[in-house]
Short mmCIF file of C-alpha atoms in Angstrom, two decimals:
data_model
loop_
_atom_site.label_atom_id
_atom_site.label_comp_id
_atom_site.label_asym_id
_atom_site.label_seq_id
_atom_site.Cartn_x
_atom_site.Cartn_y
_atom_site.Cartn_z
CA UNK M 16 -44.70 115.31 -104.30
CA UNK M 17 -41.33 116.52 -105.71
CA UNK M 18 -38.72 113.67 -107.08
CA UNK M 19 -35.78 115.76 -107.41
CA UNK M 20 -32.84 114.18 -105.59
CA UNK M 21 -32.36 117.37 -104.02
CA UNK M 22 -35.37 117.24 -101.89
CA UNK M 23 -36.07 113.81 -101.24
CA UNK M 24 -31.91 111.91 -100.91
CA UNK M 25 -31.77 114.06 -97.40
CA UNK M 26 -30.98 111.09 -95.19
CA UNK M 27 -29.08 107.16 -95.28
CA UNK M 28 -32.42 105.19 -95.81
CA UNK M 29 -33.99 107.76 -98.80
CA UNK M 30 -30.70 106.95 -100.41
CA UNK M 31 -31.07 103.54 -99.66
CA UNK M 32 -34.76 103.36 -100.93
CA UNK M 33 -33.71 105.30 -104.03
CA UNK M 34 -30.63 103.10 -104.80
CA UNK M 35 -33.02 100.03 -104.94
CA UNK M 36 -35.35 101.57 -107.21
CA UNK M 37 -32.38 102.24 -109.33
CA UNK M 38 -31.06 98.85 -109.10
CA UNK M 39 -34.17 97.20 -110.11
CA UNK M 40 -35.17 99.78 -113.09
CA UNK M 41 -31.66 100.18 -114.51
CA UNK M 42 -29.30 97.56 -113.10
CA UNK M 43 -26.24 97.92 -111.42
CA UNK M 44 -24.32 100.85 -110.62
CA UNK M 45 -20.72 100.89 -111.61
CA UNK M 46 -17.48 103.39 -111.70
CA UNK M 47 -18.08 103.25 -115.83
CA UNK M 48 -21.15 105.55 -115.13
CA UNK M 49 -18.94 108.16 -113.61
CA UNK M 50 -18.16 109.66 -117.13
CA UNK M 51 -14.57 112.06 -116.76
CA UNK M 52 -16.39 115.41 -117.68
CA UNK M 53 -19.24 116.40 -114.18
CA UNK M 54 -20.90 118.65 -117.32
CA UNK M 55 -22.43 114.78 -118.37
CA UNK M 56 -23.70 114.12 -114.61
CA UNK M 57 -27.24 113.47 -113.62
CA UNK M 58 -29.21 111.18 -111.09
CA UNK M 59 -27.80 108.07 -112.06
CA UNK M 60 -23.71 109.39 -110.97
CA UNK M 61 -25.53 110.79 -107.71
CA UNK M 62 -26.56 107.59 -106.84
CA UNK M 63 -23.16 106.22 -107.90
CA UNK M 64 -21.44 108.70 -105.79
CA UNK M 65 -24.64 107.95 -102.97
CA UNK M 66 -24.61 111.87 -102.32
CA UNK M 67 -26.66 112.49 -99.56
CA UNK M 68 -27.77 116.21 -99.51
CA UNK M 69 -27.36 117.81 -96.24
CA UNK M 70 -29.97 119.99 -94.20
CA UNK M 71 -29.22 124.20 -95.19
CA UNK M 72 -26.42 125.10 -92.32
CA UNK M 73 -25.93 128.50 -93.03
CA UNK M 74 -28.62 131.47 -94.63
CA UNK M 75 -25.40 133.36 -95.07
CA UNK M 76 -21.81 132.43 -95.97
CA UNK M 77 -19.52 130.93 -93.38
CA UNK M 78 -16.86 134.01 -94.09
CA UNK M 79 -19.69 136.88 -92.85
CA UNK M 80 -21.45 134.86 -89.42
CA UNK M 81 -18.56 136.43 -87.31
CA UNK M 82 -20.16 140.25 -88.64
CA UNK M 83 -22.94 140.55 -86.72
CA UNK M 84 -23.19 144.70 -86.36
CA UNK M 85 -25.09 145.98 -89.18
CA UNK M 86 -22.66 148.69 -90.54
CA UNK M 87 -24.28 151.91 -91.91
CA UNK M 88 -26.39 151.54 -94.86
CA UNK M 89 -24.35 153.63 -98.40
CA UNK M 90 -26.39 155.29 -100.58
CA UNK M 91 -25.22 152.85 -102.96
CA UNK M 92 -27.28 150.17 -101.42
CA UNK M 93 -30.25 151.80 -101.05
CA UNK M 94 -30.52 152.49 -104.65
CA UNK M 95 -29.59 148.83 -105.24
CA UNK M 96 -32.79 147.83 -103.25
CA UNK M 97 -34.91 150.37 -104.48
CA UNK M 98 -33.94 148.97 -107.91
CA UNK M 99 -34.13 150.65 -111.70
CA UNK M 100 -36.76 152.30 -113.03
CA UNK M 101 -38.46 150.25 -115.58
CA UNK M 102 -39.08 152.67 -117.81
CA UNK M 103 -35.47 153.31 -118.14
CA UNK M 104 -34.85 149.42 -118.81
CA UNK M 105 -34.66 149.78 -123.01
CA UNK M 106 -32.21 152.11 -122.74
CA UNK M 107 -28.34 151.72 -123.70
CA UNK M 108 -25.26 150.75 -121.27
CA UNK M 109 -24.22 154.43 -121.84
CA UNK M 110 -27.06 156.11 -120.85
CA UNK M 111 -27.69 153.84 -118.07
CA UNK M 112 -24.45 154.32 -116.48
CA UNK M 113 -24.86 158.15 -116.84
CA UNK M 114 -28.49 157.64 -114.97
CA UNK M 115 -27.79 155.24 -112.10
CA UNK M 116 -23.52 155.78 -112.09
CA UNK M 117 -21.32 152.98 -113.84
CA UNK M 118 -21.33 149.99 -110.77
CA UNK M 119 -25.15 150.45 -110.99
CA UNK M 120 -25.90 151.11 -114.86
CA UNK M 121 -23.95 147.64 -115.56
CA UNK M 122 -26.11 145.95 -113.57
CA UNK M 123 -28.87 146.89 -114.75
CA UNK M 124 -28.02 146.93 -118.20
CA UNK M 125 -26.92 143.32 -117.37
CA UNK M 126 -30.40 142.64 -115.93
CA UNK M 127 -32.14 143.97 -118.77
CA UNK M 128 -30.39 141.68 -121.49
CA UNK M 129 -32.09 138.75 -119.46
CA UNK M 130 -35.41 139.95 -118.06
CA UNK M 131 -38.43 141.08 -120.15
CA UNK M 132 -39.24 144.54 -119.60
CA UNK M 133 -42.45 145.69 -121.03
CA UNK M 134 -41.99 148.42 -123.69
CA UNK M 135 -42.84 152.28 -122.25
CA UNK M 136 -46.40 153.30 -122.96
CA UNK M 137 -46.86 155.15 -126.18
CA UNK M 138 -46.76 159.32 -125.42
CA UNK M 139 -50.57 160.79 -125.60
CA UNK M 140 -49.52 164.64 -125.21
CA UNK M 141 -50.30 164.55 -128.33
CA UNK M 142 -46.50 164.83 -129.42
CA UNK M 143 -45.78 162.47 -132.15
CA UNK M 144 -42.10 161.00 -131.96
CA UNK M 145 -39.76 162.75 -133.48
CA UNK M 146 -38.97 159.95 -137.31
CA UNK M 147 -35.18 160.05 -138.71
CA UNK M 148 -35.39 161.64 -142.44
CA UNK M 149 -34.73 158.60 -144.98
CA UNK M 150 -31.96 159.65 -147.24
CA UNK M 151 -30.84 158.26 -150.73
CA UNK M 152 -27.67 156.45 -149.97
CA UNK M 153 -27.44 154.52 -153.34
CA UNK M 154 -23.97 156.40 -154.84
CA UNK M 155 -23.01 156.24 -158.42
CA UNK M 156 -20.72 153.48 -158.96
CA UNK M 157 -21.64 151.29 -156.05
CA UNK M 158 -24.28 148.00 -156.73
CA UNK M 159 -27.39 148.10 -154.04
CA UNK M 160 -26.63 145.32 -151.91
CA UNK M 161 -30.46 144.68 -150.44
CA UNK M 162 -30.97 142.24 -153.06
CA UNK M 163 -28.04 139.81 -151.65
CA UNK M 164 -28.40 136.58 -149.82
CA UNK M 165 -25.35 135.84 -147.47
CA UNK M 166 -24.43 132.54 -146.84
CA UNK M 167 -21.82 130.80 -144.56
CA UNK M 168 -21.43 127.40 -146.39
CA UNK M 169 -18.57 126.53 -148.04
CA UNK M 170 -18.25 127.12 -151.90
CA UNK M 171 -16.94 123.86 -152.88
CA UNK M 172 -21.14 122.69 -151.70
CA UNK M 173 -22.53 125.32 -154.00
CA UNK M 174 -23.04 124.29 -158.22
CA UNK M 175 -22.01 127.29 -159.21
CA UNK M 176 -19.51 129.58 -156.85
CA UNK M 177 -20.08 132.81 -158.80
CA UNK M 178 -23.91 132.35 -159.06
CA UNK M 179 -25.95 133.86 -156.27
CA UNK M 180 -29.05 132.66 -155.17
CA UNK M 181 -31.72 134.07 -157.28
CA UNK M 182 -29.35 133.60 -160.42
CA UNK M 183 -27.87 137.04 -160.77
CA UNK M 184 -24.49 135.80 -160.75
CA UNK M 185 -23.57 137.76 -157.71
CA UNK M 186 -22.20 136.88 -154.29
CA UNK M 187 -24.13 134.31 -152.25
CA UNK M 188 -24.63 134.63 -148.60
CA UNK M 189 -27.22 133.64 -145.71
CA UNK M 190 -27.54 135.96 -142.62
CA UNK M 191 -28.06 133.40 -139.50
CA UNK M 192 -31.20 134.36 -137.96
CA UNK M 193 -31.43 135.73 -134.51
CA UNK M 194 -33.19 133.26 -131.74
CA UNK M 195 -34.71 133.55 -128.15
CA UNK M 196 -33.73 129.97 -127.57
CA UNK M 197 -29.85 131.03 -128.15
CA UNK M 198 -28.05 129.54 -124.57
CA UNK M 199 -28.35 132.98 -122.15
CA UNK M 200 -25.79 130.92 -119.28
CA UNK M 201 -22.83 134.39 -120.40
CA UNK M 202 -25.52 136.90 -119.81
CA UNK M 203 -26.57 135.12 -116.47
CA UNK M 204 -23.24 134.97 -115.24
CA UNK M 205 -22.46 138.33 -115.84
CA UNK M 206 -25.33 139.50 -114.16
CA UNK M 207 -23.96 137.66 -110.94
CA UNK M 208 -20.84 139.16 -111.10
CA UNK M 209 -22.41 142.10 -111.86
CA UNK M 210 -24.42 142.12 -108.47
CA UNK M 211 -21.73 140.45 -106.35
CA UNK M 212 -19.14 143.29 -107.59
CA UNK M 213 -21.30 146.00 -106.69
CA UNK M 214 -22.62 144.66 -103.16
CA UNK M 215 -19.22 142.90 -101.76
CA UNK M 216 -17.59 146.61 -102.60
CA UNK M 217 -19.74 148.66 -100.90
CA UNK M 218 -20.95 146.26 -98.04
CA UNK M 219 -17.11 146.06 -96.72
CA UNK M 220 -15.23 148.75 -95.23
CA UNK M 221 -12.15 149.99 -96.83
CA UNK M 222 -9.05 148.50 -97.49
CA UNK M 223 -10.64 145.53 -95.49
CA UNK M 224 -8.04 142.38 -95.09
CA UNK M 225 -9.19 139.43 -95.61
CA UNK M 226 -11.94 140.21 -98.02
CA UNK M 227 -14.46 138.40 -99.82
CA UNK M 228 -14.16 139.15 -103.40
CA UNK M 229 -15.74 137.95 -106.60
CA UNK M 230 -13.46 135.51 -108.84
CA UNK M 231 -14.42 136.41 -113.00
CA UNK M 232 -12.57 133.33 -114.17
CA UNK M 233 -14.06 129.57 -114.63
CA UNK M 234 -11.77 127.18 -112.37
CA UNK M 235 -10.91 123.98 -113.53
CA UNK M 236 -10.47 121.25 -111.03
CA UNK M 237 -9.49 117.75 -111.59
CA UNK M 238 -10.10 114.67 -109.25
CA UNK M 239 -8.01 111.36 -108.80
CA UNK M 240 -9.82 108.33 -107.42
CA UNK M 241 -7.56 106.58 -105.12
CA UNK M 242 -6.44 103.08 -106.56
CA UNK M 243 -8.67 103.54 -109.75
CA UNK M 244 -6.56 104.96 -113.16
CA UNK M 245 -9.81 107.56 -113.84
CA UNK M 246 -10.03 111.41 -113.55
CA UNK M 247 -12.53 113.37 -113.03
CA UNK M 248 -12.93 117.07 -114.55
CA UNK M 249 -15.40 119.73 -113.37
CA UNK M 250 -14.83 123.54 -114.29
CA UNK M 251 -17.68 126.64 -112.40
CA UNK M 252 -18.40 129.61 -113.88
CA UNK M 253 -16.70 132.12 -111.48
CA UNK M 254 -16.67 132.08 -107.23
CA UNK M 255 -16.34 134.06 -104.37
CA UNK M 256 -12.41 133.34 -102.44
CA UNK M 257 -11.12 135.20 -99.12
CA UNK M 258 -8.08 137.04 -100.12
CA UNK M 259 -5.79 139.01 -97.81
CA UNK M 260 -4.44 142.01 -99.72
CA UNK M 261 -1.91 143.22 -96.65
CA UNK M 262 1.74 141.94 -95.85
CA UNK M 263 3.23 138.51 -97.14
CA UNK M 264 1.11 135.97 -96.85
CA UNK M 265 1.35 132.17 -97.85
CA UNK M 266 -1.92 131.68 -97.55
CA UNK M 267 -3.49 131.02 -100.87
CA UNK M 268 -6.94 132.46 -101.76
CA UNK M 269 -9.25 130.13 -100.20
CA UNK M 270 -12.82 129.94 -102.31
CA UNK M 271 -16.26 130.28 -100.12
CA UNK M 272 -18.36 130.00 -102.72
CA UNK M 273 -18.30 128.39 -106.39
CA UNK M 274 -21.00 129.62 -109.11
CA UNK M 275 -22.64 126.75 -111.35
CA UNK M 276 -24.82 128.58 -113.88
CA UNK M 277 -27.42 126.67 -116.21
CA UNK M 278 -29.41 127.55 -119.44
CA UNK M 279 -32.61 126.70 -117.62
CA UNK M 280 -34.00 126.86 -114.41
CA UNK M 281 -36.93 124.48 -112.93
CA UNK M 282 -39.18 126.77 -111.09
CA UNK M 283 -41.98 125.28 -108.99
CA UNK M 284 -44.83 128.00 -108.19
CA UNK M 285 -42.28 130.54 -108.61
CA UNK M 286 -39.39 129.01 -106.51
CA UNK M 287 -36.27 127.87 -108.41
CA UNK M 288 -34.93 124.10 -107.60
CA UNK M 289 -32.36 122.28 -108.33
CA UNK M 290 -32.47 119.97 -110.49
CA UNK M 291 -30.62 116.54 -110.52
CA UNK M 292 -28.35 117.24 -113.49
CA UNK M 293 -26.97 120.72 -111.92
CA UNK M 294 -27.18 119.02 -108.24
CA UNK M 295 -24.85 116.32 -110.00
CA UNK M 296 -22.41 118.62 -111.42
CA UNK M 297 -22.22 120.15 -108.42
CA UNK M 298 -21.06 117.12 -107.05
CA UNK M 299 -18.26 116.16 -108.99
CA UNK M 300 -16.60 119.28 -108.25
CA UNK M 301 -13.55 118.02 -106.50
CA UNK M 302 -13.32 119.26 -102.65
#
């Protein structure tokens, strides 16, 4: 049975129930565990802030219920459901974009810097692959660099600053090494607005006013609790707002949709769920 606050705090008594369990494991609750940054949230500030998580009202966005007629399907979006070719998924942004066109080759050069794409079967015509020639590049008068060791410390930590690593007196520096476990939250988020771009352009007519349209920039939003001298900051990682592009308008862009992305996702039998700590940053966006 899951615990995740998301799937079980869906009514007045689970929060109840859960608030007691808190209580009596962890004592009381107080506005000092409401720390000023929502990035630092988890179960503990739900239960401070007794979130109750409502049933799903919508399975699309409030803005699009009114569109009920299915408009005719672009070219565009078929080849976004048919999807790239996988063979074609090692290849560069360039060639990409000259393959599938540019709204399409970003995307799925976007998808391909975070999905695994198995490498293309080795070529059995019989055809070996065709090997760049290896040519001298050593030049008289220049030192062979292979032998150096790079290194980003600072040369007030090192006994000797001329002296390189191995004792030949030369330069000292240490590459960083590359790692899989480097945060990949950028490449997810461009991905999104990859795939929002693409489908909110050609799934609206024309010159359409108001239109949904993807927001690229984090928002920052700060919170003042009445009578208490405490702020509270949360900032997304993009949105979707309603803009009208025709005639004067006073109306401000009004956001439908806020992005939250995290470095990890909890997946139960291949379904994604939320997890408290995203759940609770989600929360202490101000609304």
């Amino acid at each position: 049975m899951s615990t995740r606050y998301f799937d079980i705090v869906t009514s007045a008594t689970a929060l109840d129930t859960q608030l007691k369990a808190e209580l009596k494991v962890n004592g009381a609750l107080s506005i000092d565990d409401l720390q000023s940054s929502g990035s630092n949230w988890g179960r503990r500030q739900l239960l401070a802030c007794q979130v109750i998580v409502s049933p799903i009202a919508h399975n699309v966005l409030p803005a699009y219920i009114k569109h009920t007629e299915l408009i005719e399907e672009t070219q565009e979006i078929k080849d976004f459901l048919d999807g790239p070719d996988p063979s074609l998924m090692h290849h560069s942004t360039h060639f990409l974009i000259s393959e599938y066109g540019f709204s399409l080759g970003e995307m799925w050069a976007a998808l391909a810097a975070v999905k695994h794409y198995l490498p293309p079967p080795p070529r059995n015509d019989g055809t070996p692959e065709a090997k760049r020639v290896r040519r001298n590049t050593i030049l008289e008068g220049y030192v062979n660099s292979a032998g150096y060791q790079i290194s980003s410390s600072n040369p007030e930590d090192r006994s000797s600053p001329s002296a390189g690593s191995d004792g030949s007196g030369g330069p000292s520096y240490t590459e960083p090494e590359l790692t899989q476990e480097l945060p990949a939250e950028n490449s997810t988020v461009h991905l999104i607005a990859r795939v929002f771009n693409h489908l909110l352009y050609y799934t609206q007519p024309p010159q359409s006013s108001p239109v949904v349209d993807f927001r690229h920039k984090p928002q920052r939003m700060v919170s003042q609790v009445v009578g208490l001298k405490k702020q509270f900051v949360a900032i997304d990682d993009g949105g979707l707002s309603l803009k009208v592009d025709f005639g004067p308008s006073a109306k401000p862009n009004v956001t439908i949709a806020q992005l939250e992305a995290k470095r990890c996702l909890v997946v139960d039998e291949g379904r994604p769920k939320i997890s408290d700590e995203c759940l609770a940053r989600m929360s202490a966006w101000p609304r």
